[in-house]
Coordinates of C-alpha atoms in Angstrom, one line a residue:
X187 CA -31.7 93.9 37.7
X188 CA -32.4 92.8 41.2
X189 CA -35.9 93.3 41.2
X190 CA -36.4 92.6 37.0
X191 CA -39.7 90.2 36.6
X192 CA -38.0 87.3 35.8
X193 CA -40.4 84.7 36.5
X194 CA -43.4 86.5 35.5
X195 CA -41.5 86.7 31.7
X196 CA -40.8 83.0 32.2
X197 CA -44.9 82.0 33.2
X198 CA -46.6 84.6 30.4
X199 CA -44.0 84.6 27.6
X200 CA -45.0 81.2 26.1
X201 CA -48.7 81.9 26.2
X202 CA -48.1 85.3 24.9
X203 CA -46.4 83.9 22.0
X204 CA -48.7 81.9 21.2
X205 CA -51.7 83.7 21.2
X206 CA -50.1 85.5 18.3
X207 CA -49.6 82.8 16.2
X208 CA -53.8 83.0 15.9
X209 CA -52.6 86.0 13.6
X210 CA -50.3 83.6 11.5
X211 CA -52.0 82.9 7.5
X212 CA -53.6 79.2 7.7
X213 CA -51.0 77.8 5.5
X214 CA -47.4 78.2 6.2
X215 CA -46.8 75.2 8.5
X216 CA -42.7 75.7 8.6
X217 CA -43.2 78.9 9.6
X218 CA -45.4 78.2 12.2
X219 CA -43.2 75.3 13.5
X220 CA -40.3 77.5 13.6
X221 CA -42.0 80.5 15.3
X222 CA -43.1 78.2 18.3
X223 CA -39.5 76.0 18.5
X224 CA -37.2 79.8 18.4
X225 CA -40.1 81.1 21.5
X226 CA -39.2 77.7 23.4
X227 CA -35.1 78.2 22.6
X228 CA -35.3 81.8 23.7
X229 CA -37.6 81.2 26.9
X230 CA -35.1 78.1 27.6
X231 CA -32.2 80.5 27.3
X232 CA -33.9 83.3 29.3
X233 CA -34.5 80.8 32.3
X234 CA -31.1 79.3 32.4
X235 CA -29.4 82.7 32.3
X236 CA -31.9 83.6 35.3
X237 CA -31.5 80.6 36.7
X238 CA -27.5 80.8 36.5
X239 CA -27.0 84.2 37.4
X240 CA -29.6 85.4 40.0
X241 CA -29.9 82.5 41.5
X242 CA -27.6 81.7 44.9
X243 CA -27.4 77.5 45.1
X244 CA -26.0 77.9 48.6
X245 CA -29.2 79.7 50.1
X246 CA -32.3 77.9 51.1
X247 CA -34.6 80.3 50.1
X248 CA -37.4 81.5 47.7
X249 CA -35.5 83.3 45.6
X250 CA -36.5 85.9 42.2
X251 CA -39.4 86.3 44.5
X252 CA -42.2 88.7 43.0
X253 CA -45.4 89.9 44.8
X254 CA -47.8 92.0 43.1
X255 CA -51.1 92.7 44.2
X256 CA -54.3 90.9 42.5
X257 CA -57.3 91.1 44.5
X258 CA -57.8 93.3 47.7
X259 CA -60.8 91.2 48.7
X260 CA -58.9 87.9 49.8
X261 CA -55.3 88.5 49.5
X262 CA -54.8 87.1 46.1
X263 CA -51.6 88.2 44.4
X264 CA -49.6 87.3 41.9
X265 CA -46.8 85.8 43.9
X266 CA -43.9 84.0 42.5
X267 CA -40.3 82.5 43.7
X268 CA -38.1 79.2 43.2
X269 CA -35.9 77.4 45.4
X270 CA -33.9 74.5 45.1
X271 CA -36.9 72.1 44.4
X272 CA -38.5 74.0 41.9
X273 CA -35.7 74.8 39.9
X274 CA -35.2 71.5 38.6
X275 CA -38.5 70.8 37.3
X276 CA -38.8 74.2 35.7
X277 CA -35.3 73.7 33.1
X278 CA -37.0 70.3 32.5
X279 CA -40.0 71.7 31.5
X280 CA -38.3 74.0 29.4
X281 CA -35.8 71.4 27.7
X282 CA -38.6 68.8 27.4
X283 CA -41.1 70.9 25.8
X284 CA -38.3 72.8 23.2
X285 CA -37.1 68.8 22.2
X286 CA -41.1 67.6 21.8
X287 CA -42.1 71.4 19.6
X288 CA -39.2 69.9 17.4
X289 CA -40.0 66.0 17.6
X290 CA -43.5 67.0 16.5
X291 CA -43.9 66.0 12.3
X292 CA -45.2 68.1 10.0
X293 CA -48.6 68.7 11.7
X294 CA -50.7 69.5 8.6
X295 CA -54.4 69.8 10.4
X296 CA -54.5 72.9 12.5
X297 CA -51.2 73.4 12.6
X298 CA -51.7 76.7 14.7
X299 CA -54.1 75.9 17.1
X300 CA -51.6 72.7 17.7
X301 CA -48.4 75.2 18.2
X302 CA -51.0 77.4 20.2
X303 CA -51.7 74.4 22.7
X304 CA -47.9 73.8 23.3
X305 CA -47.0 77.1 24.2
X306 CA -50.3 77.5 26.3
X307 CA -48.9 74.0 28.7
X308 CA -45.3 75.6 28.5
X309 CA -47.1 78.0 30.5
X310 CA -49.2 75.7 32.6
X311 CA -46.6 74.0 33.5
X312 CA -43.9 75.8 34.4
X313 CA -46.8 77.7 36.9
X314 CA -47.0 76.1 39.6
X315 CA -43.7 74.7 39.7
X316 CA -43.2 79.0 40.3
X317 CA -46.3 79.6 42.5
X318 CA -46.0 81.1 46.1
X319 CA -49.6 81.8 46.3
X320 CA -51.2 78.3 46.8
X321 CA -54.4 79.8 45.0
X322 CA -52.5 81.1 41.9
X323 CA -51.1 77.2 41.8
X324 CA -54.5 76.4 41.4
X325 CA -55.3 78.3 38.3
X326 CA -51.6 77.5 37.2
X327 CA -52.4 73.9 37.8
X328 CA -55.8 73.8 35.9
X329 CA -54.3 75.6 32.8
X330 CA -53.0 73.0 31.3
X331 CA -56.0 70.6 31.5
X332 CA -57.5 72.0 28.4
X333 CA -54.3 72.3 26.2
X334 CA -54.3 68.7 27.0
X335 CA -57.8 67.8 26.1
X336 CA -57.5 69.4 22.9
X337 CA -54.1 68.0 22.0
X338 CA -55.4 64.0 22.7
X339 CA -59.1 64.4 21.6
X340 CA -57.4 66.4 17.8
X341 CA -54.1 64.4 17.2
X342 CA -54.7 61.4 18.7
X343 CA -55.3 58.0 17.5
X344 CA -58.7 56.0 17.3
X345 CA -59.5 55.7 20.5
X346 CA -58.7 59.4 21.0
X347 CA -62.1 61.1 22.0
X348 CA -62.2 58.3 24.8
X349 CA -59.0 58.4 26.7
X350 CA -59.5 62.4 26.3
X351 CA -62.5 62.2 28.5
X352 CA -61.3 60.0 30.5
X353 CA -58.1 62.0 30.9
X354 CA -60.8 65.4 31.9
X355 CA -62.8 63.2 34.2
X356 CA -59.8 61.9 36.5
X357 CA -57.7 65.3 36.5
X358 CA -60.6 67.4 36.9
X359 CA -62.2 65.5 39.0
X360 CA -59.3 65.6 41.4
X361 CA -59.1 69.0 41.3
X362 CA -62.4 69.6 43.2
X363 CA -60.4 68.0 46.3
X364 CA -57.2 70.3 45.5
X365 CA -59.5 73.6 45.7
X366 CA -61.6 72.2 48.5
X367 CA -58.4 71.7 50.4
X368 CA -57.2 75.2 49.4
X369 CA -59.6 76.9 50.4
X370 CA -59.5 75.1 54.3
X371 CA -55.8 75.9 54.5
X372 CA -56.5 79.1 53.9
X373 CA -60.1 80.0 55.9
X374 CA -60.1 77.5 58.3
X375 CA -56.6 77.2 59.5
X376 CA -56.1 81.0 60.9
X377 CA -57.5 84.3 61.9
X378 CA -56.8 85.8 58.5
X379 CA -57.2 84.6 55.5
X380 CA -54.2 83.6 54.1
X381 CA -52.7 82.1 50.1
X382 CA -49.2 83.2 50.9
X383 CA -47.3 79.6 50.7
X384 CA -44.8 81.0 53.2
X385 CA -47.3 82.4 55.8
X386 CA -49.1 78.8 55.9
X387 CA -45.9 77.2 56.0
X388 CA -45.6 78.8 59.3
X389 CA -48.9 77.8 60.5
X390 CA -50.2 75.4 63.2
X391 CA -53.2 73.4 62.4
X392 CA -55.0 71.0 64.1
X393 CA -54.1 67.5 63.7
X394 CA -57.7 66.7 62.4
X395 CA -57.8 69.0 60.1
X396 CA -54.3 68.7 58.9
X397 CA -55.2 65.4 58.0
X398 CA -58.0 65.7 55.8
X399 CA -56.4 69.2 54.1
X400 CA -53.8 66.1 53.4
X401 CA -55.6 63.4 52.4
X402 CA -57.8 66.2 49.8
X403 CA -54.2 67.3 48.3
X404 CA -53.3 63.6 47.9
X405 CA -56.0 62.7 46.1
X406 CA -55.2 65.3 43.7
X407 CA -51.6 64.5 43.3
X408 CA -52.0 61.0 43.1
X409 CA -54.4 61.3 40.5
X410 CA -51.7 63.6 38.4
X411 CA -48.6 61.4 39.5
X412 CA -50.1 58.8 39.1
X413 CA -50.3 56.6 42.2
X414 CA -52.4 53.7 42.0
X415 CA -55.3 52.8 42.1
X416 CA -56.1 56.5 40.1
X417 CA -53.5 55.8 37.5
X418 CA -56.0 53.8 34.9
X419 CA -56.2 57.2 33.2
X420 CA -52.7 57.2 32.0
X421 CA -52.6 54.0 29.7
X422 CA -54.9 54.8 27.9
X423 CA -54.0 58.6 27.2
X424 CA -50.6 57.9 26.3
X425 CA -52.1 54.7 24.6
X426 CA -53.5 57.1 21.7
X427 CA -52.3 60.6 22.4
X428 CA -49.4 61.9 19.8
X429 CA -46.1 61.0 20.9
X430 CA -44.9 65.3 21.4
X431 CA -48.1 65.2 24.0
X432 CA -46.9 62.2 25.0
X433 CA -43.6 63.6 26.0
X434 CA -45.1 66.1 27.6
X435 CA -47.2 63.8 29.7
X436 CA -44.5 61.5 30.4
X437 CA -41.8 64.0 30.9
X438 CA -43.5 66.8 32.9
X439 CA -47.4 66.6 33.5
X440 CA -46.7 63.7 35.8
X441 CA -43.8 65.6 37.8
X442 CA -46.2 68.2 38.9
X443 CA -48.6 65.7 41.4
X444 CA -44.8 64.3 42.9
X445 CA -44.0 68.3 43.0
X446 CA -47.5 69.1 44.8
X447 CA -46.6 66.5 47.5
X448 CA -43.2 67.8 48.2
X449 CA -44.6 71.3 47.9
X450 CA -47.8 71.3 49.9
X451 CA -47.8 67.7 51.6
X452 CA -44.6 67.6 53.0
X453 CA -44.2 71.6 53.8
X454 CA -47.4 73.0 54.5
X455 CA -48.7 69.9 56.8
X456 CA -45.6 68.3 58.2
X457 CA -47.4 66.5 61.1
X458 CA -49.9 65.0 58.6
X459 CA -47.3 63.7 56.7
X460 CA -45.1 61.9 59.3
X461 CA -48.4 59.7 60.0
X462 CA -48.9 59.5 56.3
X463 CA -45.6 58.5 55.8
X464 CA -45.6 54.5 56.2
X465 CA -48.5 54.4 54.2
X466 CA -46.6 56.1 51.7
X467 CA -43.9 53.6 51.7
X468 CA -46.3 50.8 51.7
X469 CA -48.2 51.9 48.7
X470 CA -44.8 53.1 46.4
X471 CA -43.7 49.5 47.0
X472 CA -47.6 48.0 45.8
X473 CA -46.8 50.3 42.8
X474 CA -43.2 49.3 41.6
X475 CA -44.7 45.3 41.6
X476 CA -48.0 46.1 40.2
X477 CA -46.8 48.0 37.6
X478 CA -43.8 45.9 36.8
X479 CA -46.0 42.8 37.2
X480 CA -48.7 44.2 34.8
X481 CA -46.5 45.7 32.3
X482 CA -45.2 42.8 30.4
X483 CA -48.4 41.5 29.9
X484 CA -49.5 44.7 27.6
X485 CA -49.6 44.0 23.9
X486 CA -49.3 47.7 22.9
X487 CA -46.0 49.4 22.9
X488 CA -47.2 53.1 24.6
X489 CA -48.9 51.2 27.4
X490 CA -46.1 49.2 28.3
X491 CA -44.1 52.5 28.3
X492 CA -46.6 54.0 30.5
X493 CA -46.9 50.9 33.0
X494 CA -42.9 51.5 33.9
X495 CA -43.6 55.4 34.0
X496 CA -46.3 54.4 36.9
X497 CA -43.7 51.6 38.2
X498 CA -40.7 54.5 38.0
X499 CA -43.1 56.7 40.1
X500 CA -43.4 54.2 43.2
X501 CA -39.7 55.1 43.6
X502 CA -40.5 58.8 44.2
X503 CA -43.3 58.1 46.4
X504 CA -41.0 56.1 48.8
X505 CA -38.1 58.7 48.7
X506 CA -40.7 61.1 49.9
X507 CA -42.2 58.8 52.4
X508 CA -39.0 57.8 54.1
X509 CA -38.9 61.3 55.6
X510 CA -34.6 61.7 55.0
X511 CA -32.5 64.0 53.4
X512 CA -31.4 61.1 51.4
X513 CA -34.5 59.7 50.0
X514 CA -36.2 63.1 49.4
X515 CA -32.8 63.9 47.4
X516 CA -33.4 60.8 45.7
X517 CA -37.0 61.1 45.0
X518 CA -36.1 64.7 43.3
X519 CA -33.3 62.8 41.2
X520 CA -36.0 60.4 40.0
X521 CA -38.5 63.3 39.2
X522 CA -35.7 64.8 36.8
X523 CA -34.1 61.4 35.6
X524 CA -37.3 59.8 34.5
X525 CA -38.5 63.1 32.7
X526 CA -35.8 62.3 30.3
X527 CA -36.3 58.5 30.3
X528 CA -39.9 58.7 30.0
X529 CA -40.3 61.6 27.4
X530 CA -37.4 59.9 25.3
X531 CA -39.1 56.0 25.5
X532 CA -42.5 57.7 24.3
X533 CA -40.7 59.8 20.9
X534 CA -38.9 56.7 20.2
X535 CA -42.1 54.5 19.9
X536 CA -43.6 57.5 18.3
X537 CA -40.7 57.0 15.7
X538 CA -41.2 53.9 15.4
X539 CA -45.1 53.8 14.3
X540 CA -44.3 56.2 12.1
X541 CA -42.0 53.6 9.6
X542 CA -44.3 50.6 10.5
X543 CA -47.6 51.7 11.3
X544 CA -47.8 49.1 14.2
X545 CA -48.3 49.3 17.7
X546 CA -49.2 45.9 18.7
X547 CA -45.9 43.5 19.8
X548 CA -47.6 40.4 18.3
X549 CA -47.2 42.2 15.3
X550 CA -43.9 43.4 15.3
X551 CA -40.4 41.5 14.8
X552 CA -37.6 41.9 13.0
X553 CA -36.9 46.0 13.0
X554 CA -33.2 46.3 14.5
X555 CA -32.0 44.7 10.4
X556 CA -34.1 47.3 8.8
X557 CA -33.8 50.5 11.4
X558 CA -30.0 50.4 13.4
X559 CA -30.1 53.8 14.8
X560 CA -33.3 53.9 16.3
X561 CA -32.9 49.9 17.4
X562 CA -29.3 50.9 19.3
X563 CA -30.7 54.4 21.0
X564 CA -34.0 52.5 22.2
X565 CA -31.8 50.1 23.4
X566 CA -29.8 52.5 25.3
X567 CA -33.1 54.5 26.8
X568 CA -34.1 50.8 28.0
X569 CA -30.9 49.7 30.0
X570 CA -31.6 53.5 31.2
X571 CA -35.2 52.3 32.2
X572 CA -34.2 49.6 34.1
X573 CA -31.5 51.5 36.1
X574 CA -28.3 50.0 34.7
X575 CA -25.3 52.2 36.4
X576 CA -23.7 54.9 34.3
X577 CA -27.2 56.2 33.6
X578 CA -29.4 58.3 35.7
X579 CA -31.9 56.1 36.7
X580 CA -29.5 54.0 38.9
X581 CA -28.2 56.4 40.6
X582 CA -31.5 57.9 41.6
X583 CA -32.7 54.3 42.6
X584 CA -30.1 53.6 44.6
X585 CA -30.5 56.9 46.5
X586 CA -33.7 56.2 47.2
X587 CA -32.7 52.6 48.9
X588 CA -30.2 54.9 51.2
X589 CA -32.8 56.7 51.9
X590 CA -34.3 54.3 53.2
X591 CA -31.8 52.2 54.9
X592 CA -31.1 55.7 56.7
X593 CA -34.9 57.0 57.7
X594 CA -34.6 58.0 61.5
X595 CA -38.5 57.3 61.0
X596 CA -38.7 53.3 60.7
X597 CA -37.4 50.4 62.5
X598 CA -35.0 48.3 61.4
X599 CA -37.2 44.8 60.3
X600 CA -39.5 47.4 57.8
X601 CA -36.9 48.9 56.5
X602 CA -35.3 45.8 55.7
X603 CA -38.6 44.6 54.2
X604 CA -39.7 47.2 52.2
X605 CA -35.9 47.1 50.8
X606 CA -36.4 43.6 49.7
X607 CA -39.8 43.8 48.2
X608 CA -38.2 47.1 46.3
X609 CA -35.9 45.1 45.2
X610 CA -38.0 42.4 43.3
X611 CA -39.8 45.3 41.4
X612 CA -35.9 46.2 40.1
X613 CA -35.5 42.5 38.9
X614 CA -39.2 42.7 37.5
X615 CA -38.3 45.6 35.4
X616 CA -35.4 44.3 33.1
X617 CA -37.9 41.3 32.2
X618 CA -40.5 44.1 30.8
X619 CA -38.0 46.4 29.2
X620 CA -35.8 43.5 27.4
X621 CA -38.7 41.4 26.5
X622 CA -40.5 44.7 24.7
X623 CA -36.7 45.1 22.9
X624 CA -37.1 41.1 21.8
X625 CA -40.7 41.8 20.7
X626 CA -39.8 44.6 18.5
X627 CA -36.1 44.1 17.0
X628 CA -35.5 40.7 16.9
X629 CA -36.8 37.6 14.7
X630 CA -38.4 38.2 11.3
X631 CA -42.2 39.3 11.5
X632 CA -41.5 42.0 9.4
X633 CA -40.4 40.3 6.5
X634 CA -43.0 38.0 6.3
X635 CA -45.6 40.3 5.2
X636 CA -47.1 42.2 8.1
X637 CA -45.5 45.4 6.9
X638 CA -44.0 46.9 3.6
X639 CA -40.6 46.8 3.5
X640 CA -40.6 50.0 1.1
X641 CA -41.3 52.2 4.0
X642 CA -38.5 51.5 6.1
X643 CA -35.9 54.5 6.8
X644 CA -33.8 55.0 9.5
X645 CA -33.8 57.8 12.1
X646 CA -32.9 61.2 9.8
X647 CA -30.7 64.1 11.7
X648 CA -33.9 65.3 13.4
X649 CA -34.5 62.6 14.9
X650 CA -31.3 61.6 16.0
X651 CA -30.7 65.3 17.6
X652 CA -33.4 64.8 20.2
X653 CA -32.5 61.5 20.8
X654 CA -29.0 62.4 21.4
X655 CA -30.1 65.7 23.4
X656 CA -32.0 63.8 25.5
X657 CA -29.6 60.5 25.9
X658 CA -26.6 63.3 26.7
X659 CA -28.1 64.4 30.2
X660 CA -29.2 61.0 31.4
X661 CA -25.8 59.7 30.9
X662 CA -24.2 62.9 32.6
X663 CA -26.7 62.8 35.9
X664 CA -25.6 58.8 35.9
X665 CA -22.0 59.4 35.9
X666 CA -22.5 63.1 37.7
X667 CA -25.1 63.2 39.9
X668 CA -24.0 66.4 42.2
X669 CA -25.1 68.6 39.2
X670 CA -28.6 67.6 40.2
X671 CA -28.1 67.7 44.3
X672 CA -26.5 71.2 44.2
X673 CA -29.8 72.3 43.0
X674 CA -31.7 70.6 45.8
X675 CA -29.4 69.5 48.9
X676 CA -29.6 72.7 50.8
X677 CA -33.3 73.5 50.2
X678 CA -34.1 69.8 51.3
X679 CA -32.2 69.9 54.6
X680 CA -33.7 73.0 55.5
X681 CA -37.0 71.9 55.2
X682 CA -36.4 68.6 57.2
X683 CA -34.9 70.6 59.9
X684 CA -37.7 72.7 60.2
X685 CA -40.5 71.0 59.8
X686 CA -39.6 67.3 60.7
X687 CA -36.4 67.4 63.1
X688 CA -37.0 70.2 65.3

């Protein structure tokens, strides 16, 4: 069992899977549904057991490693492995997509070319979170654009066609710089031509070139994190796409550009990164007050939810720029806490057009008489937002801060300052997150004719199961946070020691 393909049943089942369900009879939607949800239980099962029993936490190494021969001509294989950073994202992946297969309604149009498209980014996106071959990230990393495309531009809402494009233009865009700058770490920075992850780790470049090879994978990442200003692509996707895409976005598309600069910026181009690294902190702490500063002034529900995902991602950015075991340990808690916080938010107001068929605040009032269940988990999910302690997001914003109160890197006074600036975003974001709660469940709009009472119904046991499932684990990292560190601790100081503390 030692050397059993794990991963590469893990990457190819989903996709697989799906491309069967093109043999499925048109009509016979349940069916459908329930074909795609069992592949996502059994592929989540699968990993875990993987995960759980071939996997050694104490050993700081790419583990369930596979290496199989592609192409001759430039040393392309089919070269997979996980370590302590990657693991984490992948059983998100797995238990985010599984919850948003299920959240998804009755999907009566297309219904298996929709099933098709969620098993194709299960694939996508538990890639490159797998990839050891920094080409083979590449493909891994562009196979989910189109699944996406499709799933905004078909199920989305008016403006759909529009933020779809928009969506294409900005990610693929970016990914001209991420295969430029692959293909200069791997011709330009040695005598042979290399895509192993590991043999470039290794690798000394010069400091020139390691910073533009930098600067081209940032521009990628920050276009898929997003860090501003190349986030304005993410309002308005999440602005009309259908709240399961929606959850994918929120809960895993963005993790992979935060991945991609712990994967490639941090470890393949170390140097880089140290000068990078102020500017890093500088512009995570522009990010948490923009986006806190510009969210309460959005009248639609999914933007403001997207304005504190961008806000939440600042935190990550400074965990990784304060260059300490701390704050990188932080910034990985962050990537996993707000995958549950963002995916849950976005199914919630999903939940919540459904019954009213509004998505304007202006026009809203009034819902927490008619709707209980969903008024007293979206209140929960919000207190999680804005980092009240017990839940997850507290504790990973609070790491972060140690992180950088304890960066060898920085003096004392900018350390100090970038704390205190920090520190007004987190005051900034109850304002946005309690104000959107007042705007939708309080006062009397609703009765006063804006929306038909006869459709109200609370949250039915579907519902309420992902809700739960999802609430469960953000409440267990917040009180329980070495469940998440174990994963990560050892892997992080190892790659600080080598790389940055010689």
């Amino acid at each position: 069992m030692k050397f059993f393909p794990w991963l590469t049943i893990v990457v190819v089942l989903p996709i697989f899977s799906g491309s069967l369900i093109l043999l499925f009879p048109h009509r016979g939607n349940k069916v459908i549904k329930w074909y795609t949800i069992g592949i996502c239980i059994i592929e989540l099962l699968l990993t875990t057991y993987a995960f759980g029993y071939h996997f050694q936490l104490d050993e700081p190494v790419i583990q369930l490693t596979e290496d199989y021969k592609w192409i001759n001509f430039f040393d392309f294989s089919w070269r997979l492995g996980i370590d302590g950073i990657s693991i984490g994202p992948i059983l998100l992946t797995g238990f985010i997509t599984t919850l948003a297969t299920l959240a998804a309604r009755p999907v009566t149009r297309e219904s298996r070319l929709f099933h098709f498209l969620m098993l194709a980014m299960y694939s996508g996106q538990i890639g490159p979170f797998s990839s050891q071959d920094i080409l083979l990230f590449f493909i891994m990393w562009e196979l989910e654009l189109i699944p996406v495309y499709l799933l905004i531009s078909m199920w989305g809402g008016k403006r759909r066609l529009y933020s779809a494009t928009k969506f294409i233009l900005y990610t693929a865009g970016s990914s001209a710089f991420l295969l430029m700058a692959i293909l200069g770490i791997s011709l330009v920075g040695s005598n042979e031509p290399t895509l192993n992850f590991e043999t470039s780790a290794n690798q000394s470049y010069p400091v020139a070139l390691e910073i533009l090879l930098y600067i081209g994978f940032f521009i990628a990442f920050a276009v898929k994190s997003p860090i501003i200003p190349l986030h304005t692509w993410l309002p308005d996707t999440h602005g009309e796409a259908h709240y399961s895409t929606c959850m994918l976005l929120a809960g895993i598309l963005l993790k992979m550009g935060a991945y991609g600069l712990v994967r490639i910026n941090m470890e393949l181009l170390p140097r880089a990164h140290s000068i990078f690294s102020p500017w890093l902190m500088m512009v995570g702490t522009i990010q948490i007050i923009y986006a806190a500063s510009t969210s309460p002034g959005q009248r639609n529900l999914k933007k403001r939810i997207a304005y504190s995902s961008v806000s939440h991602m600042g935190f990550i950015i400074i965990g990784l720029g304060s260059i300490s075991d701390t704050g990188l340990n932080g910034s990985i808690l962050q990537i996993i806490s707000h995958g549950f916080i963002g995916a849950a938010l976005f199914f919630l107001a999903g939940t919540s057009y459904d019954r009213i068929r509004l998505v304007y605040f202006d026009e809203m009032g009034g819902m927490a008489i008619t709707l209980p269940k969903i008024f007293t988990i979206f209140s929960m999910l919000s207190m999680a937002s804005l980092a009240l302690p017990g839940m997850s997001g507290f504790v990973a914003e609070l790491i972060v801060f140690f992180g950088i109160l304890s960066s060898q890197k920085f003096l004392l006074m900018p350390k100090i300052l970038i704390s205190f600036v920090m520190a007004i975003g987190i005051i900034l974001t109850p304002i946005y997150s309690l104000s959107m709660l007042r705007q939708m469940f309080y006062g009397y709009k609703l009765f006063n004719g804006n929306a038909p009472n006869s459709y109200f119904w609370d949250s039915g046991p579907r519902e309420l199961f992902v809700l739960i499932s999802i609430l469960l684990p953000v409440i267990y990292i917040g009180i329980y946070p070495d469940f998440v560190f174990s994963l990560s601790v050892d892997k992080v100081e190892a790659l600080l020691s080598n790389y940055f503390y010689p």
